[in-house]
Coordinates of C-alpha atoms in Angstrom, one line a residue:
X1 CA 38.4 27.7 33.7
X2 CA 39.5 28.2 37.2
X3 CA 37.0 25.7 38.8
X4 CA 34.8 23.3 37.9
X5 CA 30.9 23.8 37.0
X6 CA 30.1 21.1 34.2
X7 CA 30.7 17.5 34.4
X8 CA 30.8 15.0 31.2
X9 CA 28.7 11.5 30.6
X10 CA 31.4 9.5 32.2
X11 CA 32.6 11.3 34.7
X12 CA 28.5 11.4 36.0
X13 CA 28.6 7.4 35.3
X14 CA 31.2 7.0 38.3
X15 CA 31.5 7.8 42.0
X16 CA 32.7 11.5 41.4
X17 CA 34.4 13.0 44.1
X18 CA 33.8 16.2 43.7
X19 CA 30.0 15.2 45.0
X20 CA 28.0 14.8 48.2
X21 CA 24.8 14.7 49.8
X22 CA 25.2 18.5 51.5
X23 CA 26.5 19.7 47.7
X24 CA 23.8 17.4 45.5
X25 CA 20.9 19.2 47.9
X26 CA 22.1 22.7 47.7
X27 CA 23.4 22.5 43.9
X28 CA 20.1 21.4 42.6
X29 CA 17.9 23.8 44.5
X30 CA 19.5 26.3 42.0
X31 CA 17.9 24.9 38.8
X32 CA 14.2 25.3 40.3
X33 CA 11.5 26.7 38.2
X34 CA 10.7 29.3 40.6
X35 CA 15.0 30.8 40.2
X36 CA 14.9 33.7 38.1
X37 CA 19.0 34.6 37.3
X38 CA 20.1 38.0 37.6
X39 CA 22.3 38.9 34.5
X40 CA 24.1 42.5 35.4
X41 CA 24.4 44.5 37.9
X42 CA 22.1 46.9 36.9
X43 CA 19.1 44.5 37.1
X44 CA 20.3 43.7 40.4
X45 CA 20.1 47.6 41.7
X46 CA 16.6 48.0 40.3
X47 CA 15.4 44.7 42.1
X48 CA 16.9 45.9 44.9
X49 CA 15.3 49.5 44.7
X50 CA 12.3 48.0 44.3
X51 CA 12.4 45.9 47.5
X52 CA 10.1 46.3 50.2
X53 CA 11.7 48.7 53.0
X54 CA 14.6 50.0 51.0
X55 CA 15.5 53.5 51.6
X56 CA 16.3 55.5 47.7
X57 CA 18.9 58.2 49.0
X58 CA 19.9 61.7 46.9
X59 CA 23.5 60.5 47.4
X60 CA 24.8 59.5 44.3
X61 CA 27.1 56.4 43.5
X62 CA 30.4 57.4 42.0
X63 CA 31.9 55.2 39.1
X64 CA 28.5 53.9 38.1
X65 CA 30.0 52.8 34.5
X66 CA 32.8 51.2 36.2
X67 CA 30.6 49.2 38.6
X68 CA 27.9 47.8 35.6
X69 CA 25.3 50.2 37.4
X70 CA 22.9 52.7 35.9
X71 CA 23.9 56.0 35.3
X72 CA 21.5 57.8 37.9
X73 CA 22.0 55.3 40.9
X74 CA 22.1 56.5 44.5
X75 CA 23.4 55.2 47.5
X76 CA 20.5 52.3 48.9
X77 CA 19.7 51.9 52.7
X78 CA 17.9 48.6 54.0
X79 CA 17.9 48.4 58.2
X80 CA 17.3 44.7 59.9
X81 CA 16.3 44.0 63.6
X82 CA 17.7 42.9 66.4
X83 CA 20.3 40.7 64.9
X84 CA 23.3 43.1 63.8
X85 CA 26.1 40.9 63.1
X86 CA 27.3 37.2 62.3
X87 CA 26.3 34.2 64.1
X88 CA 28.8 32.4 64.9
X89 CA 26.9 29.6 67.1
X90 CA 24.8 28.9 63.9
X91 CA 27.8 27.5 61.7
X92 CA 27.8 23.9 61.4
X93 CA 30.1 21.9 59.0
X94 CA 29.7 19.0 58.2
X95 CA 32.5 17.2 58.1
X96 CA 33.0 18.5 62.1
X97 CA 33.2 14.4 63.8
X98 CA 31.4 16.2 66.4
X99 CA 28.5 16.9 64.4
X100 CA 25.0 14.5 63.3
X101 CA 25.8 14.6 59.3
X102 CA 22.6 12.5 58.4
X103 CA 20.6 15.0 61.0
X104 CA 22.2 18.1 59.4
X105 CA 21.6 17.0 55.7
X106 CA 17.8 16.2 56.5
X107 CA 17.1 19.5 58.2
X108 CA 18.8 21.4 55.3
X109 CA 16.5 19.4 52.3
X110 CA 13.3 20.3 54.6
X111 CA 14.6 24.1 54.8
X112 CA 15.3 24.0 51.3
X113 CA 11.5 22.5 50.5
X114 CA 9.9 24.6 53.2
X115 CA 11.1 27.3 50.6
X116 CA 9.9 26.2 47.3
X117 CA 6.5 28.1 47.0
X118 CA 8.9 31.2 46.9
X119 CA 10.5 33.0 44.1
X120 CA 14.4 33.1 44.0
X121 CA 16.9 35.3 42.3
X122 CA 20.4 33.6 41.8
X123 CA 24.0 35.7 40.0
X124 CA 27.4 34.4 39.9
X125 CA 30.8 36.0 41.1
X126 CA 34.3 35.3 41.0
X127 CA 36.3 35.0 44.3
X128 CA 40.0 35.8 43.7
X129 CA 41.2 38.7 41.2
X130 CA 43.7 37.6 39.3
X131 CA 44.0 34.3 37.2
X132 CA 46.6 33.1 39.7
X133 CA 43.7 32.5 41.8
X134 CA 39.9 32.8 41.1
X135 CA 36.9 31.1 41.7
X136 CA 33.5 30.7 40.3
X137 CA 30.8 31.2 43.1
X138 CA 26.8 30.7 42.8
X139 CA 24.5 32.4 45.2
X140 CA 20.6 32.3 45.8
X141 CA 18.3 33.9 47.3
X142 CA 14.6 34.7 47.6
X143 CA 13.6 37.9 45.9
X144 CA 12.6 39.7 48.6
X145 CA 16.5 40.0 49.6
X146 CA 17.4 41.5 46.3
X147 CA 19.2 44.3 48.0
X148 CA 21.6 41.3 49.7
X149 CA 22.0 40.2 46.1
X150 CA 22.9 43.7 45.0
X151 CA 25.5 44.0 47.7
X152 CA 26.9 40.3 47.0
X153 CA 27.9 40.7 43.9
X154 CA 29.2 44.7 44.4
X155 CA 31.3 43.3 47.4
X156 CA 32.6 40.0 45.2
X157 CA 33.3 40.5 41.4
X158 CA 30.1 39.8 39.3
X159 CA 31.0 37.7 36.7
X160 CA 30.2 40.1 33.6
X161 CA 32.0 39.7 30.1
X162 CA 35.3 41.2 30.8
X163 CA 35.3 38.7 34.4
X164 CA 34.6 36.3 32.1
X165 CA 38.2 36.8 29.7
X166 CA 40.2 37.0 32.8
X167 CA 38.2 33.6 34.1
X168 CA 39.0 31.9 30.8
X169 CA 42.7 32.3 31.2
X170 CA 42.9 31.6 34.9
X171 CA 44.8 28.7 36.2
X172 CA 42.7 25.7 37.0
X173 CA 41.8 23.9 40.3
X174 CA 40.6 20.4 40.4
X175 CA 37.7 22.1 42.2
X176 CA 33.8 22.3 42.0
X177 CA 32.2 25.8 41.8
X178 CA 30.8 27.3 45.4
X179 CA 27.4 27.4 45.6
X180 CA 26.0 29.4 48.5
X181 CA 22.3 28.9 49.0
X182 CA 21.0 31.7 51.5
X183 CA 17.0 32.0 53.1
X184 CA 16.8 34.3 56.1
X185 CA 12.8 34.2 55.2
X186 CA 13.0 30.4 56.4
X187 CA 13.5 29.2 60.4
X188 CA 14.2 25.9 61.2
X189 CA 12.7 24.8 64.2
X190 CA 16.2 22.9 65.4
X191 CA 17.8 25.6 65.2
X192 CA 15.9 28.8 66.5
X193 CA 19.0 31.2 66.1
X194 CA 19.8 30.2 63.0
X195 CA 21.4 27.5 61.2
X196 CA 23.9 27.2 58.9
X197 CA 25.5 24.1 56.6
X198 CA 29.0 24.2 55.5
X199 CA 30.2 21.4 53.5
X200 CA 34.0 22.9 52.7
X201 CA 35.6 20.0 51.4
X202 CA 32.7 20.2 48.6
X203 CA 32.3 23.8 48.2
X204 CA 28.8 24.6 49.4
X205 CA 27.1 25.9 51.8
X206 CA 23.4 26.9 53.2
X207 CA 22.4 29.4 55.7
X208 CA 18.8 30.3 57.1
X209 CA 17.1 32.3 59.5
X210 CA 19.8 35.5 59.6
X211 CA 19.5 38.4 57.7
X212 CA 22.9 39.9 58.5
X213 CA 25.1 40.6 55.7
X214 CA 28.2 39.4 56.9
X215 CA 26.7 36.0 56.9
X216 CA 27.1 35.7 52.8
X217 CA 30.7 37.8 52.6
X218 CA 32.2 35.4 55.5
X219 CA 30.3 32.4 54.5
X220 CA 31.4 32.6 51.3
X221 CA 34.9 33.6 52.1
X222 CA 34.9 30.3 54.3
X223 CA 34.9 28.4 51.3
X224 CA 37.0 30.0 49.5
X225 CA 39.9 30.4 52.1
X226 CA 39.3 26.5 52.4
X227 CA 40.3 26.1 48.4
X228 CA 43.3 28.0 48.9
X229 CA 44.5 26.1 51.8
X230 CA 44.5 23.3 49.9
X231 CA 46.4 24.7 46.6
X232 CA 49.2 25.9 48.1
X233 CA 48.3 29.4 49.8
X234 CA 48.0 30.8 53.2
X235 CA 44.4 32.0 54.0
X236 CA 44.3 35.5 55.5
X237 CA 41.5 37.3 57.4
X238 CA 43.6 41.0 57.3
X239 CA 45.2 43.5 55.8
X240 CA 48.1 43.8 53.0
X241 CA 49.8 47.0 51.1
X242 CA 53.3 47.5 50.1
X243 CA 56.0 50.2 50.3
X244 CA 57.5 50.2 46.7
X245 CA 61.3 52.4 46.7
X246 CA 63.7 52.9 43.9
X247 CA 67.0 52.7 45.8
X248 CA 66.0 49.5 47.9
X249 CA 64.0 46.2 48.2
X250 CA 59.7 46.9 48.3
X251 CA 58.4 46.2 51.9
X252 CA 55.1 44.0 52.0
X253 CA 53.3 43.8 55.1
X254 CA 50.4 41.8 56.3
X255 CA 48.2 42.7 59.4
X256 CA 46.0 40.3 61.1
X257 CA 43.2 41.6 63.6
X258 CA 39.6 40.8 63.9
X259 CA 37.4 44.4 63.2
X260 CA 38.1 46.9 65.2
X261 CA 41.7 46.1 65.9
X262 CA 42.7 48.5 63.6
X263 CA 44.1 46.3 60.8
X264 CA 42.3 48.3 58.6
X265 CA 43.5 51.6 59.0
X266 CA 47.5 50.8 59.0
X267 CA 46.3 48.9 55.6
X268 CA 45.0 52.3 54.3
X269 CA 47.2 54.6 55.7
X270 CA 48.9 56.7 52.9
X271 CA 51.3 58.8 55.2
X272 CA 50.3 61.9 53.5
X273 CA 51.8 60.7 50.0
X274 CA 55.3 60.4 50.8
X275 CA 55.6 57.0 49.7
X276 CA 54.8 55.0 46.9
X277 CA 52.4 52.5 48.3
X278 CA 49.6 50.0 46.8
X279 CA 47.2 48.2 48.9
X280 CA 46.0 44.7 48.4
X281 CA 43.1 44.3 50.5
X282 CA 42.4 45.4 54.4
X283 CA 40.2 41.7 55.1
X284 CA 40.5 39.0 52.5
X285 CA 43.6 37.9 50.7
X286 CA 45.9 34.8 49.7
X287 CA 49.3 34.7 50.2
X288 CA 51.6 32.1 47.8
X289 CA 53.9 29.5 49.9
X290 CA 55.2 29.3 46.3
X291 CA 56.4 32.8 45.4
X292 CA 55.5 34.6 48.3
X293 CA 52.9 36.6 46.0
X294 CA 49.2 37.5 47.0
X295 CA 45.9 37.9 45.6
X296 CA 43.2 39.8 46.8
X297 CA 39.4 38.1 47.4
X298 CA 37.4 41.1 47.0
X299 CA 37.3 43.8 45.0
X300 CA 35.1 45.8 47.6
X301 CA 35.4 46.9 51.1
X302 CA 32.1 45.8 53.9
X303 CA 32.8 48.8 56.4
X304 CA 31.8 50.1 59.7
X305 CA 29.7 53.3 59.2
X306 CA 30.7 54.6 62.5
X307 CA 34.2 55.3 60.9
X308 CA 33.6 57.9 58.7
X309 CA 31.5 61.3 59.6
X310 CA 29.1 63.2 57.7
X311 CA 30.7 64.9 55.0
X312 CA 34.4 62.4 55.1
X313 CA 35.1 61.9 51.8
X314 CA 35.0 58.2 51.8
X315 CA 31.3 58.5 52.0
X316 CA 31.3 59.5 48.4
X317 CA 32.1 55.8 47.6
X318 CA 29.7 54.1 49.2
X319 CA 26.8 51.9 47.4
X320 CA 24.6 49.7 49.8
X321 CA 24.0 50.6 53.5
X322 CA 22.7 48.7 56.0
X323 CA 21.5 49.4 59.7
X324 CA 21.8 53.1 59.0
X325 CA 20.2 56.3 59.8
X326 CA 18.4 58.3 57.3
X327 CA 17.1 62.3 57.3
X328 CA 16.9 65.0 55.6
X329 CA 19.3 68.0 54.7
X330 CA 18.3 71.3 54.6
X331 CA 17.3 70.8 51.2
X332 CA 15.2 68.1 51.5
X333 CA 17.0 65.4 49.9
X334 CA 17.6 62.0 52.1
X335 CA 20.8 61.4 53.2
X336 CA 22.2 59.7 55.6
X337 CA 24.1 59.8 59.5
X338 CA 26.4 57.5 59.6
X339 CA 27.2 57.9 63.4
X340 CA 26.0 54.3 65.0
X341 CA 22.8 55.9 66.5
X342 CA 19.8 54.0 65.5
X343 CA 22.2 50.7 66.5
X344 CA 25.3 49.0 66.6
X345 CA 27.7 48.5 63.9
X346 CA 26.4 50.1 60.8
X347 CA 27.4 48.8 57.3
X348 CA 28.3 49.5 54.0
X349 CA 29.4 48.3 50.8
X350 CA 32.2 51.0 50.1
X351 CA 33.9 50.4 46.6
X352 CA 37.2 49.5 45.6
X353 CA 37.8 53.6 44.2
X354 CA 38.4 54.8 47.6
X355 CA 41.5 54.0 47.5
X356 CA 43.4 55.0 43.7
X357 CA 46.5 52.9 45.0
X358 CA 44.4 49.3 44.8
X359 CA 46.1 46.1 43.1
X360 CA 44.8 42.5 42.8
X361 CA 47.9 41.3 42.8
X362 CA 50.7 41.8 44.4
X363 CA 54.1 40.6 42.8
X364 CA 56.5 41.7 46.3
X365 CA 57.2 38.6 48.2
X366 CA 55.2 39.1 51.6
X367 CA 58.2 41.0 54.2
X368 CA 56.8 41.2 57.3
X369 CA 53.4 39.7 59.4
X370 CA 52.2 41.8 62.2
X371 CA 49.9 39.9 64.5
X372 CA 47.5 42.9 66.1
X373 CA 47.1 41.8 69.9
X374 CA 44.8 43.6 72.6
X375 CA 47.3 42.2 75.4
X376 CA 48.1 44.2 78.2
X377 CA 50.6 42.3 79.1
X378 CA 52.5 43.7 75.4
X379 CA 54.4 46.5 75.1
X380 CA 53.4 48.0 71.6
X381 CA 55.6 46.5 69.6
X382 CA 57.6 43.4 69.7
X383 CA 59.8 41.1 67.2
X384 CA 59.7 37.5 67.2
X385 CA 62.9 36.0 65.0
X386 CA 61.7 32.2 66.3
X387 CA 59.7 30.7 63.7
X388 CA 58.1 28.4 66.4
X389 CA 57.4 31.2 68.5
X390 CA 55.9 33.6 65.4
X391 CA 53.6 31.1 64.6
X392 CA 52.3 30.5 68.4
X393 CA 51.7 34.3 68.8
X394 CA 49.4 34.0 65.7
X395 CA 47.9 31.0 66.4
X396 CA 47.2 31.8 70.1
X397 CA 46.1 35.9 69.1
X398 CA 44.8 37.4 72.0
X399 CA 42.0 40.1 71.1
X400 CA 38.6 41.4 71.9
X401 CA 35.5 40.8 70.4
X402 CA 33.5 43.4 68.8
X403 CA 30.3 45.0 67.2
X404 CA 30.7 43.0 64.2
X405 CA 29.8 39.7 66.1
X406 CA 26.0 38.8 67.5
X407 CA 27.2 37.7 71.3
X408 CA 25.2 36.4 73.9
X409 CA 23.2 38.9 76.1
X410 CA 25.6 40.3 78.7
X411 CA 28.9 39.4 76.9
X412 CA 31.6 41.3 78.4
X413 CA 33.6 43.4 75.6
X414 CA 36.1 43.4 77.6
X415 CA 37.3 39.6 78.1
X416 CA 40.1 38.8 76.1
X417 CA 40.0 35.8 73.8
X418 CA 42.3 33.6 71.4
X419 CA 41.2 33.6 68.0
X420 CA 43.7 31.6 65.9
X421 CA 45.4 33.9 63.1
X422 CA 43.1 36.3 63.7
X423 CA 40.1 34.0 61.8
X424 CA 36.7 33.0 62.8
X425 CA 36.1 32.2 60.3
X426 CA 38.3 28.4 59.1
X427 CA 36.8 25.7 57.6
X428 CA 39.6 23.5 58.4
X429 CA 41.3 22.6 61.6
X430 CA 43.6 25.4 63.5
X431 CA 46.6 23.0 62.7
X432 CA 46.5 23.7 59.0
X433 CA 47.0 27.4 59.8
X434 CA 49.8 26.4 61.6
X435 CA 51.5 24.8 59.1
X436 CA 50.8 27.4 56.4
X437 CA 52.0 30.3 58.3
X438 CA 55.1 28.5 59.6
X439 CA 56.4 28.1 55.9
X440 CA 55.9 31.7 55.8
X441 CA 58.2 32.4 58.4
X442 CA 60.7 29.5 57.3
X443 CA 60.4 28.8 53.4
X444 CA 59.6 32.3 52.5
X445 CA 61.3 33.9 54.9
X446 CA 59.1 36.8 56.6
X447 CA 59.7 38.5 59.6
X448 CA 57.3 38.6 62.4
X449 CA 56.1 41.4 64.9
X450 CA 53.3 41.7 67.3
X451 CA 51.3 44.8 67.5
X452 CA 49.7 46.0 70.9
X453 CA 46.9 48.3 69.6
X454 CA 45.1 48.8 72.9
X455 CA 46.8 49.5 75.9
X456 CA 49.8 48.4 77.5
X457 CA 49.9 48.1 81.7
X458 CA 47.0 50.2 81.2
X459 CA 48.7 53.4 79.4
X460 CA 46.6 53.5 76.3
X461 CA 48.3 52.9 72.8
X462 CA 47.1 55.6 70.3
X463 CA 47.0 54.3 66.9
X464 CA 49.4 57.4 66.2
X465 CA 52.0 55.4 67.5
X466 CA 51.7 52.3 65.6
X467 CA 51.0 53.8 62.3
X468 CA 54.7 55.6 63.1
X469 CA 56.3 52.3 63.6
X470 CA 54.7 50.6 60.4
X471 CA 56.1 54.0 58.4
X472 CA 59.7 53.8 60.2
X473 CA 59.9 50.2 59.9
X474 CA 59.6 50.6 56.3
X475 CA 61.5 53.1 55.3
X476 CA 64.5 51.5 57.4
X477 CA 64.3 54.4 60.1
X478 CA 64.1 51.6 62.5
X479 CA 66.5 48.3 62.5
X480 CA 66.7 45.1 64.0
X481 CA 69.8 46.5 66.1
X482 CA 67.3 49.0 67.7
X483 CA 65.5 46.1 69.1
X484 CA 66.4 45.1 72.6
X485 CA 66.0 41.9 74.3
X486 CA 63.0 40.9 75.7
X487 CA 64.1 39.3 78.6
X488 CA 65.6 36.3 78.5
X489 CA 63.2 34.7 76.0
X490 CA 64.4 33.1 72.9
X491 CA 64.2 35.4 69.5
X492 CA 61.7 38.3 71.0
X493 CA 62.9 41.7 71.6
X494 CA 61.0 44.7 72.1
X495 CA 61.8 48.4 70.7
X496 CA 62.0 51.1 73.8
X497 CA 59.8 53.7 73.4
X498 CA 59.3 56.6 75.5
X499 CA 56.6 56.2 78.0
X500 CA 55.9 52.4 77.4
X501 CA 58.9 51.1 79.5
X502 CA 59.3 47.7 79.7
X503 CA 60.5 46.7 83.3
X504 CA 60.6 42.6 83.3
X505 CA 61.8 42.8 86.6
X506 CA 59.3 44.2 88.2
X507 CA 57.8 41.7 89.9
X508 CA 53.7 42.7 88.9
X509 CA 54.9 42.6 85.1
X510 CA 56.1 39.4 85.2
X511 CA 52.9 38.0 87.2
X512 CA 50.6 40.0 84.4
X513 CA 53.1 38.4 81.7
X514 CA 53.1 35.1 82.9
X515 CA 49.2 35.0 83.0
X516 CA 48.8 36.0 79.7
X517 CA 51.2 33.5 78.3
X518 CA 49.3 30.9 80.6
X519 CA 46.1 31.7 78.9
X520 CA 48.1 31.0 75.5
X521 CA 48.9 27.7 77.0
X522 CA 45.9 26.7 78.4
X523 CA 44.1 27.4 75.3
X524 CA 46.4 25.2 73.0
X525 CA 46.0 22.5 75.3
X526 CA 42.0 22.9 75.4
X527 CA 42.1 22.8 72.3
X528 CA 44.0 19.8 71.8
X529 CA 41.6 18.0 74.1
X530 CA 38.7 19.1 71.9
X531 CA 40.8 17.9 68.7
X532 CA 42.9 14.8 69.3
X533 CA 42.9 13.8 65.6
X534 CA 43.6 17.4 64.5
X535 CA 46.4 18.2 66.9
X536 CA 48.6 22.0 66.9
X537 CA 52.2 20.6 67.1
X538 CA 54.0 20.5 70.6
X539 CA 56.1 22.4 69.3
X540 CA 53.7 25.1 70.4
X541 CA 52.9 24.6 73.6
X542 CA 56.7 23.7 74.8
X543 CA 57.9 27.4 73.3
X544 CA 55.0 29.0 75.8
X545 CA 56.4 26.7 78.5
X546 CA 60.0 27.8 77.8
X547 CA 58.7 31.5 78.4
X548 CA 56.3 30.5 81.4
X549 CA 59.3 28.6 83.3
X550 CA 61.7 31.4 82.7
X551 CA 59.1 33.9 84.6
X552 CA 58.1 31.7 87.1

């Protein structure tokens, strides 16, 4: 077994630490009389079809056998509200020193009894594909959100018979089962736009009031991204695939962006066949300080609609929809428009046989991290040989939020922000990142480069021209030698490219530079403030003062 789900006499007799208040309430909730267990996936789709408001399309579902589904399935639609994407300002964890524990635990047991008149359907997945690293996880929710079942357990792994033999010989982790208890039905008064439990150190969590998704593949994710940072691997929110070559060393490369950055697309990017390439994952994935190996999360893909027209043929693998148009073709049959025009950032459960180059594991030591920045100040691609350095350019990321995300009214799309690594989603502070991706560089080795995917002194960056530099860095038409310096600054260079000249003497560069490394700076130390017991090295912060003094 890979985690823990059943406890002996004795072990129940004494103070086990594997317990809590947050995990006891949640845990229990899941042996109710009114929790009805969904035992395939087939059960699940016809709940799910059966659910009030759920569209029945004519488009089928490829690989039905494959996926535990009936024969005769079609694609499902189900469109929510208002509320389109995660919420982040309804997280709370519980072991934040910031936050009321006793306050939090008492609102979640009256959420969870404000719920007990309803009937609950509960499954179980694996997190983690391989039996390097996999993890049992428990979800519940009423029945009424059987079509969120459905697309839980096609985004994770349902844990079926042949999960089951690969679970069985997994390596084990002194670690309890997740159990994810989820109630969008239920609105606690405290907490009017949501609210959210997360007890990570104990493997749980609780969410109520949102319908969104996202809220159960990133909540649930959270937890499991916390496990692996404590077993030895690196927790990635991005993309991974792999240039495999007979006559020299395989090239693995990571890409960190939040959605939208374009992470997923260089993950996918075949380069019309000419190379021998296998992709990991393009959002969740594990990375070994060990071995330098990696292990997908998911199996599945949660995509933006938006991406893919009528009639693209990654449309053919899709299986749950959500916040998506529906009409009719000229024969009648309901299909849908996948253009974002009844809202913003339409989804879908698009399965892992889109792509017929997918592993779970991937053997190639990780080569090369590319943080994906929305920095003006960037040209589009740079290199970053100091370790200290590699690390602060991930930890201080400098993006753009997007669709994905439920902002406040009148957010500006356009503000840059720092989001550590590229991941809103940590249950642990921003200093363990640190840490884990430093080995990267230093035990294991990887070289680091920064990726400007949006425009650089306001000459846009097409993603033509990054997905040229990910091919010609791996297949060695572009070496370190054809990297210039970048300035004076200590292990960056930058590769000249025609019509993205880099002038660092020109004195409105070096003012939009410095400003931008400033915000890097001022953001470690707010930070800091805001975590005194949880500190990012100052190691950090005197690399960005090195860069800021020399442009001053």
């Amino acid at each position: 077994m890979s985690t823990k789900e059943r406890y002996s006499q004795d072990e129940l007799r004494k103070a086990n630490p594997m317990f809590s208040r947050t995990r006891a309430t949640i845990e229990s909730a899941f042996y109710g009389n009114n929790v009805h267990e969904v035992t395939s996936v087939a059960e699940a789709y016809n709940l799910a079809k059966k659910q009030s408001g759920v569209i029945v399309t004519d488009l089928p579902i490829l690989h039905t056998k494959e996926l535990g589904l009936p024969h005769d399935a079609t694609q499902l639609v189900y469109n929510h509200g208002k509320i389109l994407g995660r919420t982040a300002s309804a997280r709370h964890f519980i072991d934040n020193p910031n936050e009321d524990a006793e306050a939090l635990d008492a609102n979640l047991r009256e959420d969870i009894y404000k719920g007990h008149k309803q009937k609950y359907l509960k499954a179980t997945v694996l997190v983690g594909l391989d039996p390097s690293y996999t993890v049992k996880a428990h979800i519940m929710m009423p029945e009424d959100q059987a079509f969120n079942l459905l697309s839980y357990i096609l985004n994770f792994q349902f844990f079926d018979d042949e999960a089951e033999k690969m679970y069985k010989k997994s390596k084990f982790y002194n670690e309890p089962d997740i159990y994810f208890y989820f109630d969008p039905n239920i609105n606690d008064d405290d907490y009017p736009k949501g609210f959210g439990v997360f007890d990570a150190p104990h493997n749980c969590a609780a969410v109520f009031g949102l319908r969104y998704f996202g809220e159960l593949k990133k909540g649930t994710l959270t937890l499991a991204w916390a496990i692996a940072h404590r077993n030895g691997y690196t927790a990635c929110h991005g993309g991974e695939k792999s240039f495999h070559f007979d006559d020299k060393d395989d090239k693995t490369f990571a890409f960190y962006g939040l959605s939208g950055s374009g992470k997923s697309t260089l993950t996918h990017e075949m380069y019309d066949g000419k190379y021998d390439i296998t992709v990991l994952h393009d959002d969740a994935f594990i990375i070994s300080r060990e071995d330098g190996s990696s292990v997908a999360l998911e199996p599945s893909y949660f995509d933006k609609t938006h991406d893919y027209p009528a009639g693209h043929h990654e449309t053919k693998y899709y299986t749950t929809i959500m916040n998506c148009d529906v009409t009719q073709d000229e024969d009648g049959k309901k299909v849908i428009v996948t253009e974002d025009l009844r809202n913003n950032n339409g989804r879908v459960i698009k399965t892992r046989y889109t792509s017929p180059h997918r592993v779970d594991f991937e053997k190639s030591p990780i080569t090369a991290l590319f943080w994906i920045m929305k920095d003006g100040s960037l040209p589009p691609i740079i290199k970053i040989d100091d370790p200290v350095l590699a690390t602060t350019m991930g930890c201080t990321l400098a993006t753009k939020r997007t669709s994905a995300e439920n902002l406040p009214e009148g957010f500006d799309m356009n503000t840059l922000v720092i989001e550590p690594f590229a991941d809103p989603f940590r249950a642990y502070p921003v200093s363990g990142d640190y840490k884990d991706f430093k080995e990267l560089f230093t035990k294991r080795g990887a070289s680091c480069y920064s990726l400007n995917t949006d425009a650089f002194m306001g000459k846009d960056i097409p993603k033509e021209v990054t997905k040229k530099l990910i091919e010609d860095l791996a297949n060695g038409n572009i070496k370190d030698s054809d990297f210039k310096p970048f300035g004076n600054f200590k292990g960056v260079s930058y590769l000249p490219i025609d019509g993205y000249e880099v002038h660092l003497d020109d004195p409105e560069y070096q003012k939009t530079l410095k400003n931008r490394m400033q915000d890097r700076l001022d953001w470690l130390e707010n930070y800091d403030k805001e975590h005194p017991e949880t500190p990012i090295q100052d190691e950090a912060k005197k690399t960005l003062e090195a860069i800021i003094k020399e442009l001053s």
